[in-house]
Tab-separated table of C-alpha atoms in Angstrom:
chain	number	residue	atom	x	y	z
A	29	UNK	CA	-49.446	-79.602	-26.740
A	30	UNK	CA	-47.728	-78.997	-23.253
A	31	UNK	CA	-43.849	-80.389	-24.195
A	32	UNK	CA	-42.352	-82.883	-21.647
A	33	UNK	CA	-39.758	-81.013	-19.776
A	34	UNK	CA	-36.574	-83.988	-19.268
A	35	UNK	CA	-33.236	-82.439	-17.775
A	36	UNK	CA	-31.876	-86.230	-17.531
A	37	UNK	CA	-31.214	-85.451	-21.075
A	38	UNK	CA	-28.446	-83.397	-19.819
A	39	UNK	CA	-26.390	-86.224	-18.331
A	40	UNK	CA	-25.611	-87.247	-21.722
A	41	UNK	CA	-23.510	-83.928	-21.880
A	42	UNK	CA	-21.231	-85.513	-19.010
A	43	UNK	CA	-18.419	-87.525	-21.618
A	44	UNK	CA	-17.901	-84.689	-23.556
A	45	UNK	CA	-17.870	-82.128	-21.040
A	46	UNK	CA	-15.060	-84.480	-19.223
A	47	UNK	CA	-13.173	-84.281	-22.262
A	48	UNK	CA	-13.206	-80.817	-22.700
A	49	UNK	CA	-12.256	-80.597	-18.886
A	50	UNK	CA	-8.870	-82.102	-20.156
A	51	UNK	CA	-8.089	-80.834	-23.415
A	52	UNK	CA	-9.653	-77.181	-22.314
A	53	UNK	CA	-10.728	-76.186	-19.099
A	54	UNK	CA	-7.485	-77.476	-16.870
A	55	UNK	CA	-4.780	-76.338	-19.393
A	56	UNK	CA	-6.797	-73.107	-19.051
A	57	UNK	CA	-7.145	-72.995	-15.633
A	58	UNK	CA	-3.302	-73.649	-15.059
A	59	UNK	CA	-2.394	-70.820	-17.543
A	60	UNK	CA	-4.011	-68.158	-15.015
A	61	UNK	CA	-2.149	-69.695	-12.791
A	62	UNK	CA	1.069	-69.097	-14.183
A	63	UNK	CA	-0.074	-65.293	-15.563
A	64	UNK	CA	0.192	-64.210	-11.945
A	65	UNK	CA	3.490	-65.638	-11.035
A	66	UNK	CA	7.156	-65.783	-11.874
A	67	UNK	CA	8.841	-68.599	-12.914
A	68	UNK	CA	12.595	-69.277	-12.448
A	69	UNK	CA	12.596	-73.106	-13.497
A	70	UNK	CA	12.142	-76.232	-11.686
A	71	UNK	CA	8.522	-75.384	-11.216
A	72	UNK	CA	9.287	-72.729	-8.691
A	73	UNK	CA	6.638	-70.200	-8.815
A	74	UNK	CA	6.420	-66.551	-7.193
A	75	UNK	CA	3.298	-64.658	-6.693
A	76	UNK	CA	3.797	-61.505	-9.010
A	77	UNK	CA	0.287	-60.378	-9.284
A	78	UNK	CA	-1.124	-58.127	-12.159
A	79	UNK	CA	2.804	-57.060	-13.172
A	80	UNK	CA	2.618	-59.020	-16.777
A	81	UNK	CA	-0.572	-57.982	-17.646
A	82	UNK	CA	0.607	-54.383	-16.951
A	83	UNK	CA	3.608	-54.750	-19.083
A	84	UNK	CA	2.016	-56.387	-22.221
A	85	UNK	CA	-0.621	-53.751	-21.914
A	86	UNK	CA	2.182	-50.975	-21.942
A	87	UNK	CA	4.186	-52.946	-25.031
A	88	UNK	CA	4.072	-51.858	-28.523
A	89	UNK	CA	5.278	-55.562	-29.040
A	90	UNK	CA	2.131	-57.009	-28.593
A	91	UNK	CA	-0.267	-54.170	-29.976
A	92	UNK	CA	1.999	-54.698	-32.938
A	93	UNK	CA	1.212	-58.102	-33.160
A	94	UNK	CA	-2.275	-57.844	-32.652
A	95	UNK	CA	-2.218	-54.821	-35.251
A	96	UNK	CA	-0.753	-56.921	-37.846
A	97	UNK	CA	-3.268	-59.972	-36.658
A	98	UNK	CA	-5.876	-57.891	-37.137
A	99	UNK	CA	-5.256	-56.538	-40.933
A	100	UNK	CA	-4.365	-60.297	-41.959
A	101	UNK	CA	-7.294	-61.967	-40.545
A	102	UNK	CA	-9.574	-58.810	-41.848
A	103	UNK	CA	-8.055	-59.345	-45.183
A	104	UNK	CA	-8.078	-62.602	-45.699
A	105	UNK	CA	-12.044	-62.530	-44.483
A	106	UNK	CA	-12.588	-59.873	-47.247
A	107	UNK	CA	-11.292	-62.102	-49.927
A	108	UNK	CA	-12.090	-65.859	-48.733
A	109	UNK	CA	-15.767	-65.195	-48.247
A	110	UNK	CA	-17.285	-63.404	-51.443
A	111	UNK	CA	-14.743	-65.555	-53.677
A	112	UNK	CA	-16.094	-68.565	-52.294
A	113	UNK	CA	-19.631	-67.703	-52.634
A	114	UNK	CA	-18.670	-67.142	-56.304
A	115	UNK	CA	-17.501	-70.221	-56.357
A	116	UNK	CA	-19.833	-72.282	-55.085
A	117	UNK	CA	-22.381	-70.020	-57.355
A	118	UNK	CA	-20.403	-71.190	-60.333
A	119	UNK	CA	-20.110	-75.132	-59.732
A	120	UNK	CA	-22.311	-77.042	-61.017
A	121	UNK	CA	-25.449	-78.548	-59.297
A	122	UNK	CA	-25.592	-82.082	-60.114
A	123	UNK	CA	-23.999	-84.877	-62.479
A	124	UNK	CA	-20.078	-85.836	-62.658
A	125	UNK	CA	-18.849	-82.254	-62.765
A	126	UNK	CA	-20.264	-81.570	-59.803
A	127	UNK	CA	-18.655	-84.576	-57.811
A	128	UNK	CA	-15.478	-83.661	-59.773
A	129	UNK	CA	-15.563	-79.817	-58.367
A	130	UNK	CA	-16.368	-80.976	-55.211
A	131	UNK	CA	-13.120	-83.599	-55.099
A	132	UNK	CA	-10.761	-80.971	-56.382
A	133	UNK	CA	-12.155	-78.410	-53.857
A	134	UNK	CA	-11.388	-80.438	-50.826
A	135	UNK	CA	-7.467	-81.241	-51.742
A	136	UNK	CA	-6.515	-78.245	-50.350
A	137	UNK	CA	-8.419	-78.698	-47.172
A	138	UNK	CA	-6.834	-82.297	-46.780
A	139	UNK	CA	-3.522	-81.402	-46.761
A	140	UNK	CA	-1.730	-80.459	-43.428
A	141	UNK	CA	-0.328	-77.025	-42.649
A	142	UNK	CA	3.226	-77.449	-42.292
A	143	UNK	CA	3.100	-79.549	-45.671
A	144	UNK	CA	1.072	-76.292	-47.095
A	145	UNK	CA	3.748	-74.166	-45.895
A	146	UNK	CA	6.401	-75.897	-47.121
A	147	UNK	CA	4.819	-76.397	-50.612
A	148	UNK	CA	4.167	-72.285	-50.347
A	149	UNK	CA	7.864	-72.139	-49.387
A	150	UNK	CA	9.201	-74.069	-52.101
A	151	UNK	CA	7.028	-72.688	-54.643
A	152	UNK	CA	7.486	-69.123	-53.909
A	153	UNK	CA	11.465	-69.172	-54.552
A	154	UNK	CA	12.785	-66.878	-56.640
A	155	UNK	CA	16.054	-69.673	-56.864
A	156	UNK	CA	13.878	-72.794	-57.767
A	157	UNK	CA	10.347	-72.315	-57.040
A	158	UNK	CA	7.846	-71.878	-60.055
A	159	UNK	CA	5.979	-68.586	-58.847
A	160	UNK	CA	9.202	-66.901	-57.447
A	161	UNK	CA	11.089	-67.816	-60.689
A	162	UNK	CA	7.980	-66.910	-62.738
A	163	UNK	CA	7.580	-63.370	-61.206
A	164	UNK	CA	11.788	-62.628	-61.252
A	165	UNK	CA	12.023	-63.754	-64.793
A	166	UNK	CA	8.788	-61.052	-65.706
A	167	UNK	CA	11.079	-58.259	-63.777
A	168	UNK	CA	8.437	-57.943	-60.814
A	169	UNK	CA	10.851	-57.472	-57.632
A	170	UNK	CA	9.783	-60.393	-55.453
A	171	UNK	CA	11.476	-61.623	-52.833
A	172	UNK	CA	8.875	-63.132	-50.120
A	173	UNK	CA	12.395	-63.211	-47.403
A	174	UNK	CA	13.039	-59.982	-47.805
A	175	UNK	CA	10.085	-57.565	-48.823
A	176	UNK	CA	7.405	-56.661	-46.665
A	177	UNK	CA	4.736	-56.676	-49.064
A	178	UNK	CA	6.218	-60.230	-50.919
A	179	UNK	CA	5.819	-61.690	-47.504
A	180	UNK	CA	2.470	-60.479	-46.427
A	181	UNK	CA	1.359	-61.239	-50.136
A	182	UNK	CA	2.867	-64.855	-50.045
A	183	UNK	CA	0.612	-65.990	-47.062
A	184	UNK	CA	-2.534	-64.165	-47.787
A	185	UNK	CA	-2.530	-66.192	-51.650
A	186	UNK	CA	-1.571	-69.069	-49.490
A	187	UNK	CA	-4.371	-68.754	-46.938
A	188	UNK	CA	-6.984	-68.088	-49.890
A	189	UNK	CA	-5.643	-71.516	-51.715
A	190	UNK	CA	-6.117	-73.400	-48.574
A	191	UNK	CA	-8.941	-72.382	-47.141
A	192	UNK	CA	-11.314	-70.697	-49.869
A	193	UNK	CA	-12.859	-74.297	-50.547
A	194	UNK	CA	-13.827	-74.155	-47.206
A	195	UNK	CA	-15.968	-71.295	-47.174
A	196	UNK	CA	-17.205	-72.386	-51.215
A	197	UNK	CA	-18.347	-76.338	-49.546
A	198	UNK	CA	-20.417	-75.149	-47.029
A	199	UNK	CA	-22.037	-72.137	-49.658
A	200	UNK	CA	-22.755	-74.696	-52.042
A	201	UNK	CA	-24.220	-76.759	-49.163
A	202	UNK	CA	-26.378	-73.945	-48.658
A	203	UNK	CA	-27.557	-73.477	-52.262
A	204	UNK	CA	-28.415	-77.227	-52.656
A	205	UNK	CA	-30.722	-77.043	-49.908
A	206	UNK	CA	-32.793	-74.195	-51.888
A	207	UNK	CA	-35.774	-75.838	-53.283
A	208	UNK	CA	-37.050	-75.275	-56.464
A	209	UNK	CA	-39.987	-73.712	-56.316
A	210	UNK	CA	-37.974	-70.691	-54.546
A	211	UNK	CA	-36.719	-70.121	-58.018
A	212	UNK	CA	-39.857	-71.097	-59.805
A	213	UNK	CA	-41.241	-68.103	-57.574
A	214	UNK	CA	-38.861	-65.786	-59.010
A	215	UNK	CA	-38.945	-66.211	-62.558
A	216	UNK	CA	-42.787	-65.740	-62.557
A	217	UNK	CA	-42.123	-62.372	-61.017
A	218	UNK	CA	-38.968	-61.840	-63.412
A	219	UNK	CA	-36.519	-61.076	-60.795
A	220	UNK	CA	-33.311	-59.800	-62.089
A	221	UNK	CA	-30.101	-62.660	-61.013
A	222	UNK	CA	-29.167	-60.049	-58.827
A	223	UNK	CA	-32.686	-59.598	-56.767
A	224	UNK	CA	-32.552	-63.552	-57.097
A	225	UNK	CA	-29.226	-63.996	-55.190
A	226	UNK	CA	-30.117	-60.982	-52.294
A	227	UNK	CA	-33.702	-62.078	-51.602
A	228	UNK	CA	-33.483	-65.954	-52.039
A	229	UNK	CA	-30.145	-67.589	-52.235
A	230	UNK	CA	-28.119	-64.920	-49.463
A	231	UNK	CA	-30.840	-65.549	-46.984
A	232	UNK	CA	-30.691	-69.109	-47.415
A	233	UNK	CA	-26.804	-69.344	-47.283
A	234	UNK	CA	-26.652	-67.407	-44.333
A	235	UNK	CA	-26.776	-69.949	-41.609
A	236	UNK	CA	-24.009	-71.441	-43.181
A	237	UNK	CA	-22.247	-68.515	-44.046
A	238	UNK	CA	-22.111	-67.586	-40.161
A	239	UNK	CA	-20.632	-70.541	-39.292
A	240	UNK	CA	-17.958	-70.501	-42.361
A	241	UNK	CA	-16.753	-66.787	-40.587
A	242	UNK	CA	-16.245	-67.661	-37.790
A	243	UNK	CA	-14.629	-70.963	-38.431
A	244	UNK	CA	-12.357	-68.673	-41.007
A	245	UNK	CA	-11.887	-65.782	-38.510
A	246	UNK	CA	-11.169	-68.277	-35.433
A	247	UNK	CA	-8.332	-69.674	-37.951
A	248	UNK	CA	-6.624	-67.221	-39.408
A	249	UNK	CA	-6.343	-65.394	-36.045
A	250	UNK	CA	-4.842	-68.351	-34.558
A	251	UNK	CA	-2.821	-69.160	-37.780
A	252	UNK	CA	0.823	-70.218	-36.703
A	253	UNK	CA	1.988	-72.811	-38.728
A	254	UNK	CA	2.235	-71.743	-42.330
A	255	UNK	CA	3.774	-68.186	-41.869
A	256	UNK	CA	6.296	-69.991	-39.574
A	257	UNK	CA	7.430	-72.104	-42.431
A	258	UNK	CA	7.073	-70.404	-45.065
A	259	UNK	CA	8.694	-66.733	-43.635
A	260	UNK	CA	9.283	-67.570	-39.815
A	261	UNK	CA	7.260	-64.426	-38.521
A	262	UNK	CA	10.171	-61.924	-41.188
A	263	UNK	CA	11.362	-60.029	-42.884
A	264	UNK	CA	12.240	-58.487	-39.577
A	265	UNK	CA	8.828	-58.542	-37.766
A	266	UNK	CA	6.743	-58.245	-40.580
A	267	UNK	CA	4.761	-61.303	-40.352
A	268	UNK	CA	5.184	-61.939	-36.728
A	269	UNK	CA	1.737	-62.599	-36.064
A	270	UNK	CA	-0.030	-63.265	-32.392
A	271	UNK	CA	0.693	-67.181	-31.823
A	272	UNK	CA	4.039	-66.665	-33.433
A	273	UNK	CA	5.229	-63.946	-31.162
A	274	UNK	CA	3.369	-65.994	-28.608
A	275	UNK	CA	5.453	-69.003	-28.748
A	276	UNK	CA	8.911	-67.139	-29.156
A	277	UNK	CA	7.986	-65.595	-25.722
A	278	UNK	CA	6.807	-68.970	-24.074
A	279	UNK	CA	9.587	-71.491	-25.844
A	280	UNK	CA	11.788	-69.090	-26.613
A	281	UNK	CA	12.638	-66.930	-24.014
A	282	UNK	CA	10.872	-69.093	-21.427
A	283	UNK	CA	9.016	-66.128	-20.160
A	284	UNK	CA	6.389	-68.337	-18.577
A	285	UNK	CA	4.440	-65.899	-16.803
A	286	UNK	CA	4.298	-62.855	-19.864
A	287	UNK	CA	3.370	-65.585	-22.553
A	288	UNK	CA	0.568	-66.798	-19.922
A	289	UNK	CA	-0.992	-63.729	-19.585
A	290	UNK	CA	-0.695	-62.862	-23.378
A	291	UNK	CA	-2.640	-66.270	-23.840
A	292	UNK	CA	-5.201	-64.648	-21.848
A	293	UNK	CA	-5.629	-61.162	-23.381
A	294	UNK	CA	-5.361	-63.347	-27.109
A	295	UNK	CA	-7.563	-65.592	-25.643
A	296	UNK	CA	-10.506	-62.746	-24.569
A	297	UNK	CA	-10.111	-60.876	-27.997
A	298	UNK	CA	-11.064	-64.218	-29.659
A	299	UNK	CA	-13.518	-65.188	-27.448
A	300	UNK	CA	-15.074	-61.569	-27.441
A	301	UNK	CA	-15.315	-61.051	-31.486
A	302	UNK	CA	-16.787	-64.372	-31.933
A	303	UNK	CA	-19.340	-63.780	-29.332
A	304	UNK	CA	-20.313	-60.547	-31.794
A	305	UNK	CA	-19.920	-61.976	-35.021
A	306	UNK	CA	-22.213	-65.319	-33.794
A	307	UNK	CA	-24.505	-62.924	-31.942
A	308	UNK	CA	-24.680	-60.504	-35.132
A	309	UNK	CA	-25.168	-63.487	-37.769
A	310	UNK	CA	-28.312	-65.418	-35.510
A	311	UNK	CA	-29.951	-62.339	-34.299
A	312	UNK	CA	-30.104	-61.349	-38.618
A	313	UNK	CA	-31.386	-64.762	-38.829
A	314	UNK	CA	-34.447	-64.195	-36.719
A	315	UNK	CA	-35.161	-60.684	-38.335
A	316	UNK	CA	-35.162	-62.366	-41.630
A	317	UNK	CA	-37.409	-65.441	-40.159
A	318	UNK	CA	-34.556	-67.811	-41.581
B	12	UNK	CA	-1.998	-80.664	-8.308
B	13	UNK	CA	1.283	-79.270	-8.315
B	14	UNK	CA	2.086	-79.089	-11.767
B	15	UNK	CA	-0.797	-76.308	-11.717
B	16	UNK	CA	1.058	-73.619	-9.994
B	17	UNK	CA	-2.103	-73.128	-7.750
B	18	UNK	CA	-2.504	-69.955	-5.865
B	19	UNK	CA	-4.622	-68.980	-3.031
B	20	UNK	CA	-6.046	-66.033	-5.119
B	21	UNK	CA	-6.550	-67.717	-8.297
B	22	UNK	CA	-8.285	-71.002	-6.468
B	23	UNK	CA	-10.584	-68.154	-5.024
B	24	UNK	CA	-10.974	-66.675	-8.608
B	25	UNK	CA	-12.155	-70.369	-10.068
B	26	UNK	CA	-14.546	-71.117	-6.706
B	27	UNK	CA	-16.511	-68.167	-7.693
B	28	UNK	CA	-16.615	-68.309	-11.197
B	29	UNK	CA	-17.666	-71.872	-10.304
B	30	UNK	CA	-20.111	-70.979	-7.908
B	31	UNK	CA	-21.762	-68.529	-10.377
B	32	UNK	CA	-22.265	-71.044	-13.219
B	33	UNK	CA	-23.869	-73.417	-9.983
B	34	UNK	CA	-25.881	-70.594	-9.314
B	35	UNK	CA	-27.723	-69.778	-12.614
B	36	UNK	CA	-27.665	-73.833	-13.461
B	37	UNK	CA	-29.861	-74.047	-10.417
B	38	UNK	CA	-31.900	-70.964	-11.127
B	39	UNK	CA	-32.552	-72.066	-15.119
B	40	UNK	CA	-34.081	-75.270	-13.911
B	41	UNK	CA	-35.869	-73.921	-10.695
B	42	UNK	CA	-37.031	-70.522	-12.522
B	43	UNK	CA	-37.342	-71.219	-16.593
B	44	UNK	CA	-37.547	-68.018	-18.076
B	45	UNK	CA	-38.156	-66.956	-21.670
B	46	UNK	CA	-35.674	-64.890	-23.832
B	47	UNK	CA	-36.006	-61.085	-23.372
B	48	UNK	CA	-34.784	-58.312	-25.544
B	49	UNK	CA	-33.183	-55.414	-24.157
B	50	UNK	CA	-31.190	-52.291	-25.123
B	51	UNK	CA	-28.766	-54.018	-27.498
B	52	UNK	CA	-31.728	-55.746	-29.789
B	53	UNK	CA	-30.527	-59.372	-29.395
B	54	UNK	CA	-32.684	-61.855	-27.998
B	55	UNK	CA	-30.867	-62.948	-24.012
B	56	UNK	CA	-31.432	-65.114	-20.825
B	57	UNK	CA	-30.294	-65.210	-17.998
B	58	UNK	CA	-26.923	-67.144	-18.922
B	59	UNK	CA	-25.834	-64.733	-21.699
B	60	UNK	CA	-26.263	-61.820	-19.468
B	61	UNK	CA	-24.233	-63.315	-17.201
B	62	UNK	CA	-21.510	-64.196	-20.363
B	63	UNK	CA	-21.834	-60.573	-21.605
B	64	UNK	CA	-21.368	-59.930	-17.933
B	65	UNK	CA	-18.099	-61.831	-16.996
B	66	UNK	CA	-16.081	-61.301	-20.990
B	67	UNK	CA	-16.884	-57.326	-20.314
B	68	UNK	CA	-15.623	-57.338	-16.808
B	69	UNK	CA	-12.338	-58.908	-17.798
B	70	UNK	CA	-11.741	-55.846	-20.441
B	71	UNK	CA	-13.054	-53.476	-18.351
B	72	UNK	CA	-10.412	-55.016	-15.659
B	73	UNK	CA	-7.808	-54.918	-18.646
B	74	UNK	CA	-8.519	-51.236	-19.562
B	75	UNK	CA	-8.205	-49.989	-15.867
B	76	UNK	CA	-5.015	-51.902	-15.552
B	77	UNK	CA	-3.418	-50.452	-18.508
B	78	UNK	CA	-5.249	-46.888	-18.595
B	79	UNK	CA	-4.995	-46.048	-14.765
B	80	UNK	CA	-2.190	-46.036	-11.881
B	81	UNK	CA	-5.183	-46.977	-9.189
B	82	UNK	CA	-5.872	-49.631	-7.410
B	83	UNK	CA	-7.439	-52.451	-9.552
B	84	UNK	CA	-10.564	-52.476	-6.442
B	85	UNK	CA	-11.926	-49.346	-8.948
B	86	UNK	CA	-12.352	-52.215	-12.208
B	87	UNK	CA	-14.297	-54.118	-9.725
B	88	UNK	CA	-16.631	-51.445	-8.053
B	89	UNK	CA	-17.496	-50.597	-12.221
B	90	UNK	CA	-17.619	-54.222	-13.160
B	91	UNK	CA	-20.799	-54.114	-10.668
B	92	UNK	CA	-22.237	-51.460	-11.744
B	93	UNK	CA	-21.746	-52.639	-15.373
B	94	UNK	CA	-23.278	-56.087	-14.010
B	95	UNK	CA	-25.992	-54.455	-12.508
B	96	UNK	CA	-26.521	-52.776	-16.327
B	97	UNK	CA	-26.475	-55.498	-18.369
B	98	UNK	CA	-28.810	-57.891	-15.889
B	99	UNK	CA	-30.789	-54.512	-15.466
B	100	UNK	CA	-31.425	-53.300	-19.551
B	101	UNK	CA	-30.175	-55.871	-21.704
C-alpha cells in the first residue's frame, strides 16, 4: 500500500526546535562570535580572527587536557559497560528482588553531582573518611590530594558508583524484552551460556547498549563537577580535565575569546566521536537485521 | 543583538550555513531520495553527506590552521574537493 506522504507533521517539530534555539543554537552562535574577537570588558569586542584557534592548537595545555580526557572517558567506558551488563545479567527477572535491585540501582543515579562529589570527598579522607582511613590504616599509601594515581583512582571508582546503574537499567531493559521462546530455541539446540549471550541476548541488548555509550561517553567527557569537588582538577594538573581547564580559562582568567574557541574545538571532538560511535552501533544493527 | 558580539564575517558564516540547511530542506521534500551506500559501508542521504561534509571541513580547517603557515583560503579550496568526495562516493 502506497503510504500517505504528510510534511504538516513537521510543524509539530516547531516548540521544541524554538526551545533548542534558546538553550542551544543562540548561546552557540554567540560563542563563535566571541572565538574571533578580543575582549577587554564592558562588552568591547575586537576582531582578532583565527589568532586563538592558532594558539590552542600550538598549546600543550589543551592537548594535555584532552590527553587526560581521553584516557578517563576511555577508561571509565571499559569498566562501566561490561560491569553493567554483568549486572543486569545477574538481577533477577521478576518478583520483589527484582523491584528491590532495581530501587537500589537507581540511588546513585538520583543523587546530584556536587552532593556525589562531596560524599566521594568526604569518604575518601585519609583524616576522617571511611575508605581513606580504611586504606592508611592497611599501610596502602593513599592520599587522593596528593598522588597522581590516588586521584585519578578516586574519580574513576566514583564515576563507576554513579553511573554503572545506568548502563545495568537500560541492559536489563534490554534482556526483559527477550521473549521466551528465543531461549526455548536455544536449549533445544543445547547452546552453551556463552553462544546463548553472543547470538541472542548481545544482539538484542544492542540497541540499548548504543544508546547507554554514548549517553556514558557524552558524560564523562563533559564531566566537571565531581573531580572539581572532590580534587579541584590536582594534584598539580593531574585531573584537570577539558571543562575544568575550560572554565578556569573563561571565569578565571576571563580569557573570553581562548575559552570560546576551546568550546568549539571541545565542542567538534564531541560532536565528531558521537557521530562514529552512533553511526558504528546502527549501521551493526542493520547487518545483524536487529 | 548586542550582547552577541556579532561580526560581519561570522553573520556571513551563519547565512550560509543557514542557507545550506534551506537548501537540502527544500531539495528532501521536492526530490525524496532513498538511502545509498557508498565507500564507507553506512547507509546515507543527502543530509548526512552534507553533516559528514560540514564536521570534516571544520577539522580539516583546524588541521591547516595548526599544521601550516598558509593562508587558511588552502582549507577551503580542500574542503571542496573533500565535499565534492563525500557527495561524489559516499
Amino acid at each position: 500500500m502506497e503510504k500517505t506522504v504528510n510534511q504538516k507533521a513537521w510543524f509539530l517539530v516547531l516548540p521544541v526546535l524554538v526551545l533548542v534555539a534558546f538553550s542551544a543554537i543562540i548561546p552557540l552562535m554567540t560563542v563563535v562570535n566571541y572565538s574571533v574577537q578580543d575582549s577587554f570588558g564592558q562588552n568591547n569586542f575586537f576582531w582578532a580572527g583565527l589568532v586563538w584557534f592558532e594558539d590552542l592548537l600550538h598549546s600543550p595545555r589543551m592537548w594535555n587536557a584532552l590527553g587526560r580526557q581521553v584516557v578517563f572517558s576511555s577508561i571509565i567506558l571499559a569498566i562501566e559497560v561490561p560491569l553493567g551488563i554483568f549486572i543486569a545479567l545477574n538481577m533477577p527477572k521478576k518478583g520483589l528482588w527484582a523491584t528491590v535491585c532495581l530501587v537500589l540501582m537507581s540511588l546513585p543515579l538520583l543523587i546530584p553531582w556536587n552532593v556525589v562529589g562531596t560524599i566521594w570527598q568526604v569518604f575518601a579522607r585519609v583524616d576522617i573518611g571511611l575508605l581513606g582511613y580504611t586504606l592508611d590504616s592497611l599501610g596502602v599509601d593513599y592520599n587522593y590530594t596528593q598522588g597522581f594515581y590516588a586521584a585519578w583512582t578516586t574519580l574513576i571508582v566514583m564515576d563507576v558508583w554513579h553511573w554503572t546503574s545506568l548502563v545495568a537499567l537500560l541492559a536489563y531493559a534490554g534482556l526483559q524484552s527477550i521473549p521466551d521462546a528465543y531461549y526455548q530455541a536455544a536449549r533445544i539446540d543445547q547452546a552453551s551460556r556463552w553462544k546463548i549471550f553472543r547470538y541472542i541476548e548481545l544482539p538484542k541488548m544492542s540497541g540499548v547498549l548504543t544508546i547507554a555509550i554514548l549517553l556514558r561517553f557524552m558524560d564523562s567527557f563533559k564531566i566537571y563537577t565531581e573531580p572539581f569537588v572532590v580534587t579541584g582538577g590536582g594534584p598539580g594538573n593531574a585531573t584537570t580535565f577539558l571543562s575544568i581547564d575550560l572554565v578556569k580559562m573563561a571565569l578565571g582568567q576571563f580569557d573570553l575569546g581562548n575559552a570560546a574557541a576551546f568550546s568549539i574545538i571541545y565542542f567538534l571532538v564531541i560532536l565528531a566521536v558521537s557521530w562514529v560511535f552512533y553511526t558504528v552501533m546502527t549501521n551493526l544493527d542493520k547487518k545483524d537485521g536487529v | 543583538m548586542a550582547w552577541m558580539a556579532w561580526t560581519v564575517p561570522t553573520a556571513l558564516f551563519f547565512v550560509f550555513i543557514t542557507a545550506l540547511l534551506a537548501i537540502f530542506t527544500v531539495l528532501a521534500v521536492k526530490y525524496p531520495e532513498t538511502p545509498r551506500i557508498g565507500m564507507l559501508r553506512i547507509e546515507t542521504t543527502r543530509g548526512d553527506r552534507l553533516f559528514i561534509t560540514l564536521l570534516g571541513s571544520a577539522f580539516i580547517n583546524l588541521a591547516w590552521l595548526g599544521l601550516t603557515n598558509v593562508t587558511q583560503w588552502g582549507a577551503v579550496v580542500i574542503c571542496l574537493i573533500y565535499a565534492f568526495a563525500v557527495f561524489r562516493w559516499v
